[in-house]
Amino acid sequence: MKAQLRRLWESRAPRERTVIAVLTVVLGVGLYLWLVQSAERARGQLRTSVTSLRVQAARLEQQAAEYERLRSAPPAAVSSTELRALVQAQAGAAGVARALQRIDTPDANHVQVVLGAVAFADWLAWVGGLQSQQVRLDACRIEALSTAGLVSVTATFTRAKQ
């Protein structure tokens, strides 16, 4: 086979051999440059992907550490106080008792509350205080009033389950 290719090559005129050799070199160099450019483009894309993946990995590590911290923490004690009394006491402590219009207790683990005009910041502080007592906000409807910063609220609170 090698001899056959050699005879074919030698049967060509010297000018044809030169043209074929030059075209082969030009084609080889062009192919090499195309491959280098393609590799550079892919390398740039990978570089941006690695950066975003590192950020995601760091976030995942933080979340895993937080998960382990929460998992190792002792469970929060649920208050044995009646839910209605607990909600009223927290309303007084948060300063929203004056806006309290109605408290209904459909069952031992649910309380429905209607507040008139209350400052939104006070409402948020009250909900935060209830959450620290293991009472969660189950449903809520908040309507803005004409006075800036004041809202009316209808909410249902539920005792957290152990």
Coordinates of N, CA, C and O in Angstrom, one line a residue:
M1 N 0.8 -1.2 0.0 CA 0.0 0.0 0.0 C 0.9 1.3 0.0 O 0.6 2.2 -0.7
K2 N 2.0 1.2 0.8 CA 2.8 2.3 0.9 C 3.5 2.6 -0.5 O 3.7 3.7 -0.9
A3 N 3.9 1.5 -1.1 CA 4.5 1.6 -2.4 C 3.6 2.2 -3.5 O 3.9 3.0 -4.3
Q4 N 2.3 1.8 -3.4 CA 1.3 2.3 -4.3 C 1.1 3.8 -4.1 O 1.0 4.5 -5.1
L5 N 1.1 4.3 -2.9 CA 0.9 5.7 -2.6 C 2.1 6.5 -3.1 O 2.0 7.6 -3.7
R6 N 3.3 5.9 -3.0 CA 4.5 6.5 -3.4 C 4.5 6.7 -4.9 O 4.9 7.7 -5.5
R7 N 4.1 5.6 -5.6 CA 4.0 5.7 -7.1 C 3.0 6.7 -7.6 O 3.3 7.4 -8.5
L8 N 1.9 6.8 -6.9 CA 0.8 7.8 -7.2 C 1.4 9.2 -7.0 O 1.2 10.1 -7.9
W9 N 2.1 9.4 -5.9 CA 2.7 10.7 -5.6 C 3.7 11.1 -6.7 O 3.7 12.2 -7.2
E10 N 4.6 10.2 -7.1 CA 5.6 10.4 -8.0 C 5.1 10.6 -9.4 O 5.7 11.2 -10.3
S11 N 3.9 10.0 -9.7 CA 3.3 10.1 -11.0 C 2.7 11.6 -11.3 O 2.5 11.9 -12.4
R12 N 2.6 12.3 -10.2 CA 2.1 13.7 -10.4 C 3.2 14.6 -10.8 O 4.4 14.4 -10.5
A13 N 2.8 15.7 -11.5 CA 3.8 16.7 -11.9 C 4.4 17.4 -10.7 O 3.6 17.5 -9.7
P14 N 5.6 17.9 -10.8 CA 6.2 18.6 -9.6 C 5.3 19.8 -9.2 O 5.1 20.1 -8.0
R15 N 4.7 20.5 -10.1 CA 3.8 21.6 -9.8 C 2.6 21.2 -9.0 O 2.1 21.8 -8.1
E16 N 2.0 20.0 -9.5 CA 0.8 19.5 -8.8 C 1.2 19.1 -7.3 O 0.4 19.3 -6.4
R17 N 2.4 18.4 -7.2 CA 2.8 18.0 -5.8 C 3.0 19.2 -4.9 O 2.6 19.2 -3.7
T18 N 3.5 20.3 -5.5 CA 3.7 21.6 -4.7 C 2.3 22.1 -4.3 O 2.1 22.5 -3.1
V19 N 1.4 22.2 -5.2 CA 0.0 22.7 -4.9 C -0.6 21.8 -3.8 O -1.2 22.3 -2.9
I20 N -0.5 20.5 -4.0 CA -1.2 19.6 -3.0 C -0.5 19.7 -1.6 O -1.2 19.8 -0.6
A21 N 0.8 19.9 -1.6 CA 1.5 20.0 -0.3 C 1.1 21.4 0.4 O 0.8 21.4 1.6
V22 N 1.1 22.5 -0.4 CA 0.7 23.8 0.1 C -0.8 23.7 0.6 O -1.1 24.2 1.7
L23 N -1.7 23.2 -0.2 CA -3.1 23.1 0.2 C -3.2 22.2 1.5 O -4.0 22.5 2.4
T24 N -2.4 21.2 1.6 CA -2.5 20.3 2.8 C -2.0 21.1 4.0 O -2.6 21.0 5.1
V25 N -0.9 21.9 3.9 CA -0.4 22.7 5.0 C -1.4 23.7 5.4 O -1.7 23.9 6.6
V26 N -2.0 24.4 4.4 CA -3.0 25.5 4.7 C -4.2 24.9 5.3 O -4.7 25.4 6.3
L27 N -4.7 23.8 4.9 CA -5.8 23.1 5.5 C -5.5 22.6 6.9 O -6.3 22.8 7.8
G28 N -4.3 22.1 7.1 CA -3.9 21.7 8.5 C -3.9 22.9 9.4 O -4.3 22.8 10.6
V29 N -3.3 24.0 9.0 CA -3.1 25.2 9.8 C -4.5 25.7 10.1 O -4.9 26.1 11.2
G30 N -5.4 25.8 9.1 CA -6.8 26.3 9.3 C -7.5 25.4 10.3 O -8.2 26.0 11.2
L31 N -7.4 24.1 10.1 CA -8.1 23.2 11.1 C -7.6 23.4 12.5 O -8.3 23.4 13.4
Y32 N -6.3 23.6 12.6 CA -5.7 23.8 13.9 C -6.2 25.1 14.6 O -6.5 25.1 15.8
L33 N -6.2 26.2 13.8 CA -6.7 27.4 14.3 C -8.2 27.3 14.7 O -8.6 27.9 15.7
W34 N -9.0 26.7 13.9 CA -10.4 26.5 14.3 C -10.5 25.7 15.6 O -11.4 26.1 16.4
L35 N -9.7 24.7 15.7 CA -9.8 23.9 17.0 C -9.4 24.7 18.2 O -10.0 24.7 19.3
V36 N -8.3 25.5 18.0 CA -7.8 26.4 19.1 C -8.9 27.4 19.5 O -9.2 27.6 20.7
Q37 N -9.5 28.0 18.5 CA -10.6 29.0 18.8 C -11.8 28.4 19.5 O -12.3 28.9 20.4
S38 N -12.2 27.2 19.0 CA -13.3 26.5 19.6 C -13.0 26.1 21.1 O -13.8 26.2 22.0
A39 N -11.8 25.7 21.3 CA -11.3 25.3 22.7 C -11.3 26.6 23.6 O -11.7 26.5 24.7
E40 N -10.9 27.7 23.1 CA -10.9 28.9 23.9 C -12.3 29.4 24.2 O -12.5 29.8 25.3
R41 N -13.2 29.3 23.3 CA -14.6 29.6 23.5 C -15.2 28.7 24.6 O -15.8 29.2 25.5
A42 N -14.9 27.4 24.5 CA -15.4 26.5 25.5 C -14.8 26.7 26.8 O -15.5 26.6 27.9
R43 N -13.5 27.1 26.8 CA -12.8 27.4 28.1 C -13.4 28.6 28.8 O -13.6 28.6 30.0
G44 N -13.8 29.6 28.0 CA -14.4 30.8 28.6 C -15.8 30.5 29.2 O -16.1 30.9 30.3
Q45 N -16.6 29.7 28.5 CA -17.9 29.2 29.0 C -17.7 28.4 30.3 O -18.5 28.6 31.2
L46 N -16.7 27.5 30.3 CA -16.5 26.7 31.5 C -16.0 27.6 32.7 O -16.4 27.4 33.8
R47 N -15.2 28.6 32.4 CA -14.8 29.5 33.4 C -15.9 30.2 34.1 O -16.0 30.3 35.3
T48 N -16.9 30.7 33.3 CA -18.1 31.3 33.9 C -18.9 30.3 34.7 O -19.5 30.6 35.7
S49 N -19.0 29.1 34.2 CA -19.8 28.1 34.8 C -19.1 27.7 36.2 O -19.8 27.5 37.2
V50 N -17.8 27.6 36.2 CA -17.1 27.3 37.4 C -17.4 28.3 38.5 O -17.6 28.0 39.7
T51 N -17.4 29.6 38.1 CA -17.6 30.7 39.0 C -19.0 30.6 39.7 O -19.1 30.6 40.9
S52 N -20.0 30.4 38.8 CA -21.3 30.2 39.4 C -21.5 29.0 40.2 O -22.2 29.0 41.2
L53 N -20.8 27.9 39.8 CA -20.9 26.7 40.6 C -20.2 26.8 41.9 O -20.7 26.2 42.9
R54 N -19.1 27.6 42.0 CA -18.5 27.8 43.3 C -19.4 28.6 44.2 O -19.4 28.3 45.4
V55 N -20.1 29.6 43.7 CA -21.0 30.4 44.5 C -22.1 29.4 45.0 O -22.5 29.5 46.2
Q56 N -22.7 28.6 44.1 CA -23.7 27.7 44.6 C -23.2 26.7 45.6 O -23.9 26.3 46.6
A57 N -22.0 26.2 45.4 CA -21.4 25.3 46.4 C -21.2 25.9 47.8 O -21.5 25.3 48.8
A58 N -20.8 27.2 47.8 CA -20.6 27.9 49.0 C -21.9 28.1 49.7 O -22.1 27.9 50.9
R59 N -23.0 28.4 48.9 CA -24.3 28.6 49.5 C -24.8 27.3 50.0 O -25.4 27.2 51.1
L60 N -24.6 26.2 49.3 CA -25.0 24.9 49.8 C -24.3 24.5 51.1 O -24.9 23.9 52.0
E61 N -23.0 24.8 51.2 CA -22.2 24.6 52.4 C -22.8 25.4 53.6 O -22.9 24.8 54.7
Q62 N -23.2 26.6 53.4 CA -23.8 27.4 54.4 C -25.1 26.8 54.8 O -25.5 26.7 56.0
Q63 N -25.9 26.4 53.9 CA -27.2 25.8 54.2 C -27.1 24.5 54.9 O -27.8 24.2 55.9
A64 N -26.0 23.7 54.6 CA -25.8 22.4 55.3 C -25.4 22.7 56.7 O -25.8 22.0 57.6
A65 N -24.5 23.7 56.9 CA -24.1 24.1 58.3 C -25.3 24.5 59.1 O -25.5 24.1 60.3
E66 N -26.2 25.3 58.5 CA -27.4 25.8 59.2 C -28.3 24.6 59.5 O -28.9 24.6 60.6
Y67 N -28.4 23.7 58.6 CA -29.3 22.5 58.8 C -28.8 21.7 59.9 O -29.5 21.3 60.8
E68 N -27.5 21.5 60.0 CA -26.9 20.7 61.1 C -27.0 21.4 62.4 O -27.3 20.8 63.4
R69 N -26.9 22.8 62.4 CA -27.1 23.6 63.6 C -28.5 23.4 64.1 O -28.7 23.2 65.3
L70 N -29.5 23.6 63.2 CA -30.9 23.4 63.6 C -31.2 22.0 64.1 O -32.0 21.8 65.0
R71 N -30.6 21.1 63.4 CA -30.9 19.7 63.7 C -30.4 19.3 65.1 O -31.0 18.5 65.8
S72 N -29.2 19.9 65.5 CA -28.6 19.5 66.8 C -29.2 20.4 67.9 O -29.0 20.0 69.1
A73 N -29.9 21.4 67.6 CA -30.6 22.3 68.6 C -31.7 21.5 69.3 O -32.4 20.7 68.6
P74 N -31.9 21.7 70.6 CA -33.0 21.0 71.2 C -34.3 21.5 70.7 O -34.4 22.7 70.3
P75 N -35.3 20.7 70.7 CA -36.6 21.2 70.2 C -37.2 22.3 71.1 O -37.0 22.2 72.3
A76 N -37.8 23.2 70.4 CA -38.4 24.3 71.2 C -39.6 23.8 71.9 O -40.4 23.0 71.4
A77 N -39.8 24.3 73.2 CA -40.9 23.8 74.0 C -42.1 24.6 73.6 O -42.1 25.8 73.4
V78 N -43.2 23.9 73.4 CA -44.5 24.5 73.1 C -45.1 25.0 74.4 O -45.2 24.2 75.3
S79 N -45.6 26.2 74.4 CA -46.2 26.7 75.6 C -47.5 25.9 75.9 O -48.3 25.6 75.0
S80 N -47.6 25.7 77.2 CA -48.8 24.9 77.6 C -50.0 25.9 77.9 O -51.1 25.4 78.2
T81 N -49.8 27.2 77.8 CA -50.8 28.1 78.0 C -51.9 28.0 76.9 O -51.6 27.6 75.8
E82 N -53.1 28.3 77.2 CA -54.2 28.2 76.3 C -53.8 29.2 75.1 O -53.3 30.3 75.4
L83 N -54.1 28.8 73.9 CA -53.7 29.6 72.8 C -54.3 31.0 72.8 O -53.7 32.0 72.5
R84 N -55.6 31.1 73.1 CA -56.3 32.4 73.1 C -55.6 33.3 74.1 O -55.3 34.5 73.9
A85 N -55.3 32.8 75.3 CA -54.6 33.6 76.4 C -53.2 34.1 75.9 O -52.8 35.2 76.2
L86 N -52.5 33.1 75.3 CA -51.2 33.4 74.8 C -51.2 34.6 73.7 O -50.4 35.5 73.8
V87 N -52.2 34.5 72.8 CA -52.3 35.5 71.8 C -52.7 36.8 72.4 O -52.1 37.9 72.0
Q88 N -53.6 36.9 73.3 CA -53.9 38.1 74.0 C -52.7 38.7 74.7 O -52.5 39.9 74.7
A89 N -52.0 37.9 75.4 CA -50.8 38.4 76.2 C -49.8 38.9 75.3 O -49.2 40.0 75.5
Q90 N -49.5 38.3 74.1 CA -48.6 38.8 73.2 C -49.1 40.1 72.5 O -48.3 40.9 72.2
A91 N -50.4 40.2 72.3 CA -50.9 41.4 71.8 C -50.7 42.6 72.7 O -50.3 43.7 72.3
G92 N -50.8 42.3 74.0 CA -50.6 43.4 75.0 C -49.1 43.8 75.0 O -48.7 44.9 75.1
A93 N -48.2 42.8 74.9 CA -46.8 43.0 75.0 C -46.3 43.7 73.7 O -45.4 44.5 73.8
A94 N -46.9 43.5 72.6 CA -46.5 44.1 71.3 C -47.2 45.4 71.1 O -46.9 46.1 70.1
G95 N -48.2 45.8 71.9 CA -48.8 47.1 71.8 C -49.9 47.1 70.7 O -50.3 48.2 70.2
V96 N -50.5 46.0 70.3 CA -51.5 45.9 69.4 C -52.9 45.6 70.0 O -53.9 45.5 69.3
A97 N -52.9 45.5 71.4 CA -54.2 45.1 72.1 C -55.2 46.2 71.8 O -56.4 45.8 71.7
R98 N -54.9 47.5 71.7 CA -55.9 48.5 71.5 C -56.6 48.4 70.1 O -57.7 48.8 70.0
A99 N -55.9 47.7 69.2 CA -56.5 47.5 67.8 C -57.3 46.2 67.7 O -57.9 46.0 66.7
L100 N -57.2 45.4 68.8 CA -57.8 44.1 68.7 C -59.3 44.2 68.8 O -59.9 44.8 69.8
Q101 N -60.0 43.8 67.8 CA -61.5 43.9 67.7 C -62.2 42.6 68.1 O -63.2 42.7 68.7
R102 N -61.6 41.5 67.7 CA -62.2 40.2 68.0 C -61.2 39.1 68.0 O -60.3 39.1 67.2
I103 N -61.4 38.1 68.9 CA -60.7 36.9 69.0 C -61.6 35.8 69.1 O -62.4 35.7 70.0
D104 N -61.6 34.9 68.1 CA -62.5 33.7 68.1 C -61.6 32.5 68.2 O -60.5 32.4 67.6
T105 N -62.1 31.4 68.9 CA -61.3 30.2 69.0 C -62.2 29.0 68.4 O -63.0 28.5 69.2
P106 N -62.0 28.7 67.2 CA -62.8 27.6 66.6 C -62.5 26.3 67.2 O -63.4 25.4 67.3
D107 N -61.2 26.1 67.6 CA -60.8 24.9 68.4 C -59.6 25.2 69.2 O -59.2 26.3 69.2
A108 N -59.1 24.2 70.0 CA -58.0 24.5 70.9 C -56.7 24.9 70.3 O -55.9 25.5 70.9
N109 N -56.5 24.6 69.0 CA -55.3 24.8 68.3 C -55.3 26.0 67.3 O -54.4 26.2 66.6
H110 N -56.5 26.7 67.2 CA -56.6 27.7 66.2 C -57.3 29.0 66.9 O -58.1 28.8 67.7
V111 N -56.8 30.1 66.5 CA -57.4 31.4 67.0 C -57.5 32.3 65.8 O -56.6 32.5 65.0
Q112 N -58.7 32.9 65.6 CA -58.9 33.9 64.5 C -59.0 35.2 65.2 O -59.7 35.5 66.2
V113 N -58.2 36.2 64.6 CA -58.0 37.5 65.2 C -58.4 38.5 64.1 O -58.1 38.4 63.0
V114 N -59.1 39.6 64.6 CA -59.5 40.7 63.7 C -58.9 42.0 64.4 O -59.2 42.3 65.6
L115 N -58.0 42.7 63.7 CA -57.5 43.9 64.2 C -58.0 45.1 63.3 O -58.0 45.0 62.1
G116 N -58.3 46.2 64.0 CA -58.7 47.4 63.3 C -57.5 48.1 62.7 O -56.7 47.5 62.1
A117 N -57.3 49.4 63.1 CA -56.2 50.1 62.6 C -55.0 49.9 63.5 O -55.0 50.2 64.6
V118 N -54.0 49.2 62.9 CA -52.7 48.9 63.6 C -51.6 49.2 62.6 O -51.7 49.1 61.4
A119 N -50.5 49.7 63.3 CA -49.3 50.0 62.5 C -48.7 48.7 61.9 O -48.6 47.7 62.7
F120 N -48.3 48.7 60.7 CA -47.8 47.5 60.0 C -46.6 46.9 60.8 O -46.4 45.7 61.0
A121 N -45.7 47.8 61.2 CA -44.5 47.4 61.9 C -44.9 46.7 63.2 O -44.3 45.7 63.6
D122 N -45.9 47.2 63.9 CA -46.4 46.6 65.2 C -46.9 45.2 64.9 O -46.7 44.3 65.6
W123 N -47.7 45.1 63.8 CA -48.2 43.8 63.4 C -47.1 42.8 63.1 O -47.2 41.7 63.6
L124 N -46.1 43.2 62.4 CA -45.0 42.3 62.2 C -44.3 41.9 63.4 O -43.9 40.7 63.6
A125 N -44.1 42.8 64.4 CA -43.4 42.5 65.6 C -44.3 41.5 66.4 O -43.8 40.6 67.1
W126 N -45.6 41.7 66.4 CA -46.5 40.8 67.1 C -46.4 39.4 66.6 O -46.3 38.4 67.3
V127 N -46.4 39.3 65.2 CA -46.3 38.0 64.6 C -45.0 37.3 64.9 O -44.9 36.1 65.2
G128 N -43.9 38.1 64.9 CA -42.6 37.6 65.3 C -42.6 37.1 66.8 O -42.0 36.1 67.1
G129 N -43.3 37.8 67.7 CA -43.3 37.4 69.1 C -44.1 36.1 69.2 O -43.8 35.2 70.0
L130 N -45.2 36.0 68.4 CA -46.0 34.7 68.5 C -45.2 33.6 67.9 O -45.3 32.5 68.5
Q131 N -44.4 33.8 66.9 CA -43.6 32.7 66.3 C -42.5 32.3 67.4 O -42.2 31.1 67.4
S132 N -42.0 33.2 68.1 CA -41.1 32.8 69.2 C -41.7 31.9 70.3 O -41.1 31.2 71.0
Q133 N -43.1 32.0 70.4 CA -43.8 31.2 71.3 C -44.4 30.0 70.6 O -45.3 29.3 71.2
Q134 N -43.9 29.6 69.4 CA -44.3 28.5 68.7 C -45.8 28.5 68.2 O -46.5 27.6 68.2
V135 N -46.2 29.8 67.9 CA -47.5 30.0 67.3 C -47.3 30.5 65.9 O -46.6 31.5 65.7
R136 N -47.8 29.8 64.9 CA -47.5 30.2 63.5 C -48.8 30.9 62.9 O -49.9 30.6 63.2
L137 N -48.5 31.8 61.9 CA -49.6 32.4 61.2 C -50.0 31.4 60.1 O -49.3 31.0 59.3
D138 N -51.3 31.1 60.2 CA -51.8 30.1 59.2 C -52.4 30.7 58.0 O -52.2 30.3 56.9
A139 N -53.3 31.8 58.2 CA -53.9 32.5 57.1 C -54.0 34.0 57.5 O -54.1 34.3 58.7
C140 N -53.9 34.8 56.5 CA -53.9 36.3 56.8 C -54.5 37.1 55.7 O -54.2 36.8 54.5
R141 N -55.2 38.1 56.0 CA -55.6 39.1 55.0 C -55.3 40.5 55.6 O -55.8 40.8 56.7
I142 N -54.5 41.2 54.9 CA -54.1 42.6 55.3 C -54.6 43.6 54.3 O -54.4 43.4 53.1
E143 N -55.2 44.6 54.8 CA -55.7 45.7 54.0 C -55.1 47.0 54.4 O -55.1 47.3 55.6
A144 N -54.6 47.8 53.5 CA -54.0 49.1 53.8 C -55.1 50.1 54.1 O -56.2 50.1 53.4
L145 N -54.9 50.9 55.0 CA -55.9 52.0 55.4 C -55.4 53.3 54.7 O -54.3 53.4 54.2
S146 N -56.3 54.3 54.8 CA -56.0 55.5 54.1 C -54.8 56.3 54.8 O -54.1 57.0 54.2
T147 N -54.6 56.0 56.1 CA -53.5 56.6 56.8 C -52.3 55.8 56.5 O -52.3 54.6 56.7
A148 N -51.2 56.5 56.2 CA -49.9 55.8 55.8 C -49.4 54.9 57.0 O -49.4 55.4 58.1
G149 N -49.1 53.7 56.7 CA -48.5 52.8 57.7 C -49.5 52.0 58.5 O -49.1 51.1 59.2
L150 N -50.8 52.3 58.4 CA -51.8 51.6 59.1 C -52.5 50.6 58.3 O -52.7 50.8 57.1
V151 N -52.8 49.4 58.9 CA -53.5 48.4 58.2 C -54.6 47.8 59.0 O -54.6 48.0 60.3
S152 N -55.5 47.1 58.4 CA -56.4 46.2 59.2 C -56.1 44.8 58.8 O -55.8 44.5 57.7
V153 N -56.3 43.9 59.8 CA -55.8 42.6 59.6 C -56.8 41.6 60.1 O -57.5 41.8 61.1
T154 N -57.0 40.5 59.3 CA -57.8 39.4 59.7 C -56.8 38.2 59.6 O -56.3 37.9 58.5
A155 N -56.6 37.5 60.7 CA -55.6 36.4 60.7 C -56.0 35.2 61.5 O -56.8 35.3 62.4
T156 N -55.5 34.1 61.1 CA -55.7 32.8 61.8 C -54.3 32.3 62.3 O -53.4 32.2 61.4
F157 N -54.2 32.0 63.6 CA -53.0 31.5 64.1 C -53.2 30.1 64.6 O -54.3 29.7 65.0
T158 N -52.1 29.3 64.5 CA -52.2 27.9 64.8 C -51.1 27.5 65.7 O -49.9 28.0 65.6
R159 N -51.3 26.7 66.7 CA -50.3 26.3 67.6 C -49.4 25.3 66.8 O -49.8 24.4 66.1
A160 N -48.1 25.5 67.0 CA -47.1 24.6 66.3 C -47.2 23.2 66.9 O -47.4 23.0 68.0
K161 N -47.0 22.2 66.0 CA -47.1 20.8 66.4 C -45.7 20.3 66.7 O -44.7 20.7 66.1
Q162 N -45.6 19.4 67.7 CA -44.3 18.9 68.1 C -44.0 17.7 67.3 O -44.8 16.9 66.9

